[in-house]
XYZ file of C-alpha atoms in Angstrom:
363
model
C 12.162 -17.822 28.614
C 10.565 -20.316 26.269
C 7.172 -18.629 26.149
C 5.787 -15.144 26.211
C 2.286 -13.739 25.892
C 1.775 -11.489 22.875
C -1.642 -10.599 24.251
C -3.822 -12.210 26.887
C -7.336 -10.900 27.672
C -8.540 -10.803 31.255
C -12.139 -11.465 30.192
C -13.473 -14.755 28.927
C -14.653 -14.704 25.281
C -18.006 -16.085 26.442
C -18.796 -12.676 27.921
C -18.188 -10.850 24.648
C -21.111 -9.977 22.368
C -21.166 -12.346 19.423
C -20.702 -9.558 16.859
C -17.531 -8.415 18.622
C -16.271 -11.898 19.411
C -16.530 -12.928 15.771
C -14.087 -10.176 14.787
C -11.448 -10.809 17.461
C -8.454 -13.058 17.076
C -6.068 -13.256 19.984
C -3.074 -15.513 19.665
C -0.600 -16.662 22.267
C 2.704 -17.191 20.526
C 5.734 -19.266 21.431
C 9.319 -18.401 20.700
C 11.894 -21.126 21.215
C 15.644 -20.795 21.074
C 17.071 -21.160 17.573
C 13.530 -21.307 16.145
C 12.427 -18.806 13.519
C 8.760 -19.777 13.194
C 5.902 -18.340 15.187
C 3.449 -21.018 16.279
C -0.133 -20.143 17.294
C -0.950 -22.272 20.329
C -4.247 -20.726 21.405
C -6.742 -18.781 19.306
C -10.070 -17.111 20.105
C -12.371 -16.237 17.196
C -11.792 -16.776 13.468
C -8.157 -16.829 12.327
C -7.734 -14.435 9.411
C -4.381 -15.900 8.487
C -1.817 -18.528 9.415
C 1.957 -18.200 9.218
C 3.237 -21.083 7.131
C 6.268 -22.217 5.214
C 5.721 -21.378 1.526
C 7.659 -23.514 -0.993
C 10.483 -21.466 -2.492
C 9.654 -18.402 -0.378
C 10.272 -19.183 3.290
C 7.615 -18.046 5.730
C 4.443 -16.375 4.516
C 0.849 -15.583 5.411
C -1.993 -17.788 4.195
C -5.656 -16.820 4.628
C -7.446 -18.919 7.211
C -10.929 -17.895 6.065
C -12.537 -16.292 3.027
C -11.523 -12.619 3.132
C -13.662 -10.028 1.391
C -12.416 -7.127 -0.709
C -11.612 -4.141 1.502
C -11.351 -6.215 4.682
C -8.480 -5.352 7.002
C -6.139 -8.306 7.330
C -3.432 -6.869 9.548
C -2.838 -3.745 11.637
C 0.558 -3.661 13.292
C 2.912 -1.207 14.934
C 6.596 -1.521 14.042
C 9.403 -3.107 15.985
C 11.243 0.133 15.235
C 11.627 2.758 12.510
C 14.611 4.388 10.847
C 15.212 7.395 8.660
C 16.179 6.607 5.081
C 18.259 9.771 4.792
C 21.690 8.656 5.889
C 24.894 10.201 4.565
C 27.006 7.081 5.159
C 26.630 3.342 5.624
C 28.541 3.597 8.895
C 26.101 6.107 10.408
C 23.160 3.944 9.335
C 24.724 0.766 10.727
C 25.632 2.491 14.016
C 22.066 3.768 14.404
C 20.627 0.303 13.783
C 23.047 -1.312 16.226
C 22.119 1.169 18.955
C 18.381 0.894 18.279
C 18.352 -2.905 18.171
C 20.392 -3.115 21.386
C 17.723 -1.037 23.153
C 14.858 -3.351 22.133
C 13.272 -5.894 24.436
C 14.916 -9.316 23.977
C 11.770 -10.722 22.312
C 11.731 -7.910 19.742
C 15.453 -8.281 19.150
C 14.969 -11.998 18.493
C 12.128 -11.205 16.119
C 14.312 -8.833 14.096
C 17.135 -11.351 13.771
C 14.631 -14.041 12.742
C 13.683 -11.961 9.680
C 15.117 -13.002 6.333
C 18.348 -11.362 5.145
C 18.687 -11.356 1.349
C 22.332 -10.256 1.566
C 24.116 -12.284 4.266
C 27.497 -11.457 2.700
C 27.010 -7.694 3.181
C 29.592 -5.641 5.080
C 26.632 -3.967 6.764
C 24.555 -6.900 8.039
C 22.030 -4.876 10.040
C 21.295 -2.619 7.074
C 20.975 -5.641 4.808
C 18.396 -7.281 7.080
C 16.535 -3.995 7.580
C 16.377 -3.135 3.857
C 15.304 -6.677 2.950
C 12.239 -6.375 5.183
C 11.320 -2.721 5.701
C 8.183 -0.944 4.524
C 8.287 2.807 3.989
C 6.349 5.232 6.179
C 6.151 8.970 6.851
C 5.870 9.927 3.182
C 8.764 7.682 2.231
C 11.382 9.437 4.370
C 11.365 6.660 6.990
C 10.958 2.904 6.992
C 9.934 0.320 9.562
C 10.226 -3.393 10.260
C 7.522 -5.549 11.817
C 6.906 -8.834 13.556
C 4.300 -10.151 11.104
C 4.014 -7.695 8.189
C 7.568 -8.454 7.095
C 6.596 -12.066 6.413
C 4.126 -11.154 3.655
C 5.619 -12.276 0.346
C 5.707 -10.567 -3.044
C 3.558 -11.007 -6.131
C 3.396 -8.676 -9.137
C -0.337 -9.405 -9.059
C -0.795 -9.172 -5.321
C -4.162 -9.530 -3.586
C -3.384 -7.117 -0.742
C -2.251 -3.505 -0.418
C -0.482 -1.979 2.582
C -0.564 1.612 3.818
C 0.982 3.570 6.665
C -1.383 5.244 9.142
C 0.541 8.154 10.630
C -2.028 8.760 13.381
C -1.981 5.163 14.611
C 1.734 4.851 13.777
C 0.939 1.454 12.315
C 0.863 -0.355 8.998
C -2.473 -1.651 7.720
C -3.030 -4.422 5.158
C -6.321 -4.568 3.227
C -7.547 -7.076 0.657
C -7.938 -5.479 -2.791
C -10.025 -8.416 -4.013
C -11.779 -11.378 -2.438
C -9.244 -13.891 -1.095
C -10.241 -17.530 -0.700
C -9.380 -19.533 2.421
C -6.026 -21.239 1.870
C -4.753 -18.617 -0.589
C -1.441 -16.903 0.120
C -1.682 -13.247 1.135
C 0.711 -11.172 -0.983
C 1.773 -7.574 -1.533
C 3.661 -5.950 -4.397
C 7.241 -4.931 -3.577
C 7.854 -3.232 -6.955
C 5.155 -0.987 -8.440
C 4.642 -0.035 -12.065
C 7.812 -1.317 -13.708
C 8.104 -3.481 -16.809
C 9.112 -7.134 -16.469
C 12.890 -6.708 -16.962
C 13.097 -3.862 -14.433
C 10.992 -5.756 -11.885
C 13.188 -8.821 -12.286
C 16.392 -6.811 -11.765
C 15.076 -4.931 -8.717
C 13.576 -8.009 -7.042
C 16.840 -9.913 -7.467
C 19.098 -7.070 -6.359
C 17.060 -5.846 -3.408
C 15.342 -8.986 -2.159
C 17.213 -11.903 -3.725
C 14.053 -13.363 -5.250
C 12.901 -14.514 -8.674
C 9.194 -13.886 -9.155
C 7.095 -16.680 -10.642
C 3.712 -15.055 -10.123
C 0.817 -15.200 -12.563
C 2.023 -12.108 -14.443
C 5.686 -13.122 -14.661
C 4.700 -16.606 -15.855
C 2.746 -15.364 -18.872
C 3.962 -16.233 -22.392
C 6.559 -13.750 -23.699
C 4.109 -12.151 -26.110
C 1.665 -11.428 -23.257
C 4.453 -10.058 -21.046
C 5.377 -7.768 -23.937
C 1.793 -6.472 -24.139
C 1.770 -5.887 -20.382
C 5.059 -3.982 -20.612
C 3.670 -1.762 -23.375
C 0.614 -0.931 -21.263
C 2.798 -0.069 -18.273
C 4.997 2.227 -20.347
C 1.928 3.974 -21.739
C 0.443 4.344 -18.229
C 3.575 6.178 -17.068
C 3.513 8.457 -20.144
C -0.137 9.327 -19.578
C 0.451 9.997 -15.853
C 3.192 12.470 -16.778
C 0.961 14.122 -19.375
C -1.995 14.702 -17.029
C 0.308 16.235 -14.413
C 1.864 18.775 -16.781
C 1.027 22.205 -15.320
C 1.204 24.039 -18.643
C -1.170 21.587 -20.331
C -3.504 21.626 -17.335
C -3.845 25.400 -17.663
C -3.999 25.672 -21.457
C -5.601 22.388 -22.569
C -7.784 20.982 -19.783
C -10.056 19.181 -22.252
C -7.113 17.282 -23.742
C -5.694 16.475 -20.304
C -9.015 15.050 -19.155
C -9.337 12.994 -22.350
C -5.933 11.511 -21.507
C -7.135 10.918 -17.941
C -10.010 8.868 -19.327
C -7.605 6.859 -21.510
C -5.336 6.381 -18.511
C -8.083 4.984 -16.286
C -9.211 2.573 -19.010
C -5.627 1.365 -19.475
C -5.122 0.923 -15.721
C -8.303 -1.153 -15.566
C -7.033 -3.368 -18.379
C -3.573 -3.901 -16.898
C -4.205 -3.965 -13.148
C -7.876 -4.819 -12.473
C -8.257 -7.036 -9.419
C -4.658 -6.604 -8.250
C -2.888 -4.432 -5.688
C -1.605 -1.817 -8.152
C -5.101 -1.157 -9.537
C -6.449 0.966 -6.692
C -3.475 3.227 -5.825
C -2.597 3.828 -9.493
C -6.266 4.548 -10.286
C -6.347 6.964 -7.355
C -3.341 8.770 -8.881
C -5.289 9.102 -12.128
C -8.480 10.342 -10.464
C -6.520 12.767 -8.271
C -4.781 14.171 -11.362
C -8.161 14.672 -13.056
C -9.519 16.243 -9.851
C -6.623 18.705 -9.888
C -7.405 19.682 -13.483
C -11.064 20.354 -12.636
C -10.348 22.351 -9.486
C -7.760 24.426 -11.344
C -10.556 25.440 -13.741
C -13.121 25.931 -10.940
C -15.345 23.063 -12.133
C -16.200 21.916 -8.641
C -19.119 19.760 -9.805
C -16.764 17.562 -11.864
C -14.146 17.662 -9.100
C -16.695 16.365 -6.589
C -17.460 13.297 -8.740
C -13.754 12.520 -9.140
C -12.994 13.100 -5.461
C -15.778 10.697 -4.470
C -14.384 8.013 -6.772
C -10.899 8.483 -5.313
C -12.367 8.315 -1.800
C -14.226 5.053 -2.493
C -11.008 3.432 -3.713
C -8.898 4.719 -0.827
C -11.335 3.319 1.724
C -10.782 -0.147 0.241
C -6.993 -0.188 0.514
C -6.318 2.315 3.328
C -9.345 1.855 5.601
C -11.852 4.373 6.902
C -9.476 5.388 9.725
C -6.766 6.596 7.341
C -6.042 10.296 8.042
C -6.247 11.151 4.335
C -9.481 9.193 3.893
C -11.019 11.078 6.832
C -9.849 14.378 5.355
C -11.445 13.609 1.976
C -14.647 12.438 3.666
C -14.856 15.745 5.536
C -14.384 17.660 2.282
C -17.146 15.672 0.590
C -19.621 15.922 3.459
C -19.146 19.635 4.118
C -18.685 20.601 0.462
C -15.311 22.146 1.101
C -14.359 24.120 -2.004
C -10.807 24.285 -3.316
C -9.863 27.597 -4.952
C -6.087 27.079 -5.075
C -4.457 23.779 -5.937
C -0.708 23.041 -5.760
C 0.154 26.633 -6.558
C -1.862 26.755 -9.796
C -4.019 29.813 -10.375
C -7.739 29.123 -10.183
C -9.285 29.766 -13.629
C -12.978 30.474 -14.196
C -13.970 29.478 -17.749
C -15.467 26.172 -16.591
C -16.725 27.425 -13.212
C -19.435 25.398 -11.463
C -20.575 24.907 -7.897
C -20.741 21.432 -6.463
C -24.507 21.375 -6.992
C -24.323 22.215 -10.719
C -24.051 19.879 -13.696
C -20.392 18.880 -14.246
C -18.832 20.511 -17.304
C -15.339 19.114 -17.820
C -16.209 15.560 -16.833
C -17.576 14.781 -20.309
C -14.080 14.993 -21.809
C -13.071 11.868 -19.884
C -15.594 9.799 -21.811
C -17.222 7.013 -19.826
C -14.200 6.413 -17.590
C -15.222 8.518 -14.610
C -16.586 5.868 -12.288
C -19.623 8.072 -11.844
């Protein structure tokens, strides 16, 4: 068959309320033999993105309209998923062969149209899967997709992806405003310094990154690398159980330094929000360990606001945090740490420990 309908509504768009119609994009796609591009031939509503050929990158997604920060760009269920806990390459390859054989022909064609960074591999199905997969289920599984796998890499990406375990789908959200005509990108390699990113991107994906960050003068790349190293050191320090118990003031001071450094290195890019959330969550854990629920509430709200932007309001974890904030759920035991009482507050009191973070609380 030369054509298939990805989705086809039974109701005319003219009957839809304008507010709903303006948010709906329904595309009829064509797949032709020996053709690896997906061509939109009929569209209703504004087109958030187009699939285009990107010089030096192959296919990619380009914004069709101005996209605002926090806007959902893509929500897609996988072609299939696989565990990442295999004891041998043979078992993994056999599983993939069996799974792919069971797919509908259109989905099978879609998988084999995805880029393979390692065509010489003795395990071709694994090579294609690993080149394109995104992790899910807390990193123990991974999935491949029709469209999501075409989003290209940038070390200063404008979009962040997350797995929604309830919807069993991946969601992409803009972490900053994206202008019409701008390429939509995600970050394949988080946190590493330039040399490590370069090695991993080449080995895993067969690409050389020429993004804004990687194209900086050497002296600026060196400064960026130093900030990234310091961010990792500070993250380790604020998660140290012994220091959390014995020196909460010092840990929170480091949390404040950490957030300021993250803002300097990552502001406006995909790493900024999830890494900042790690920092705020670490500070939250310190405050709850010492029963300062007033400070913890401020930090939890800041973490929630950031998560909504890059995970969406329907994220299970976002909904859980929202419930805790609305109903003033009080933590008395956190990650096995004993709840201490020196800095005890209720959520309605003045925060006590928050002052040790300086001005970097987002309050």
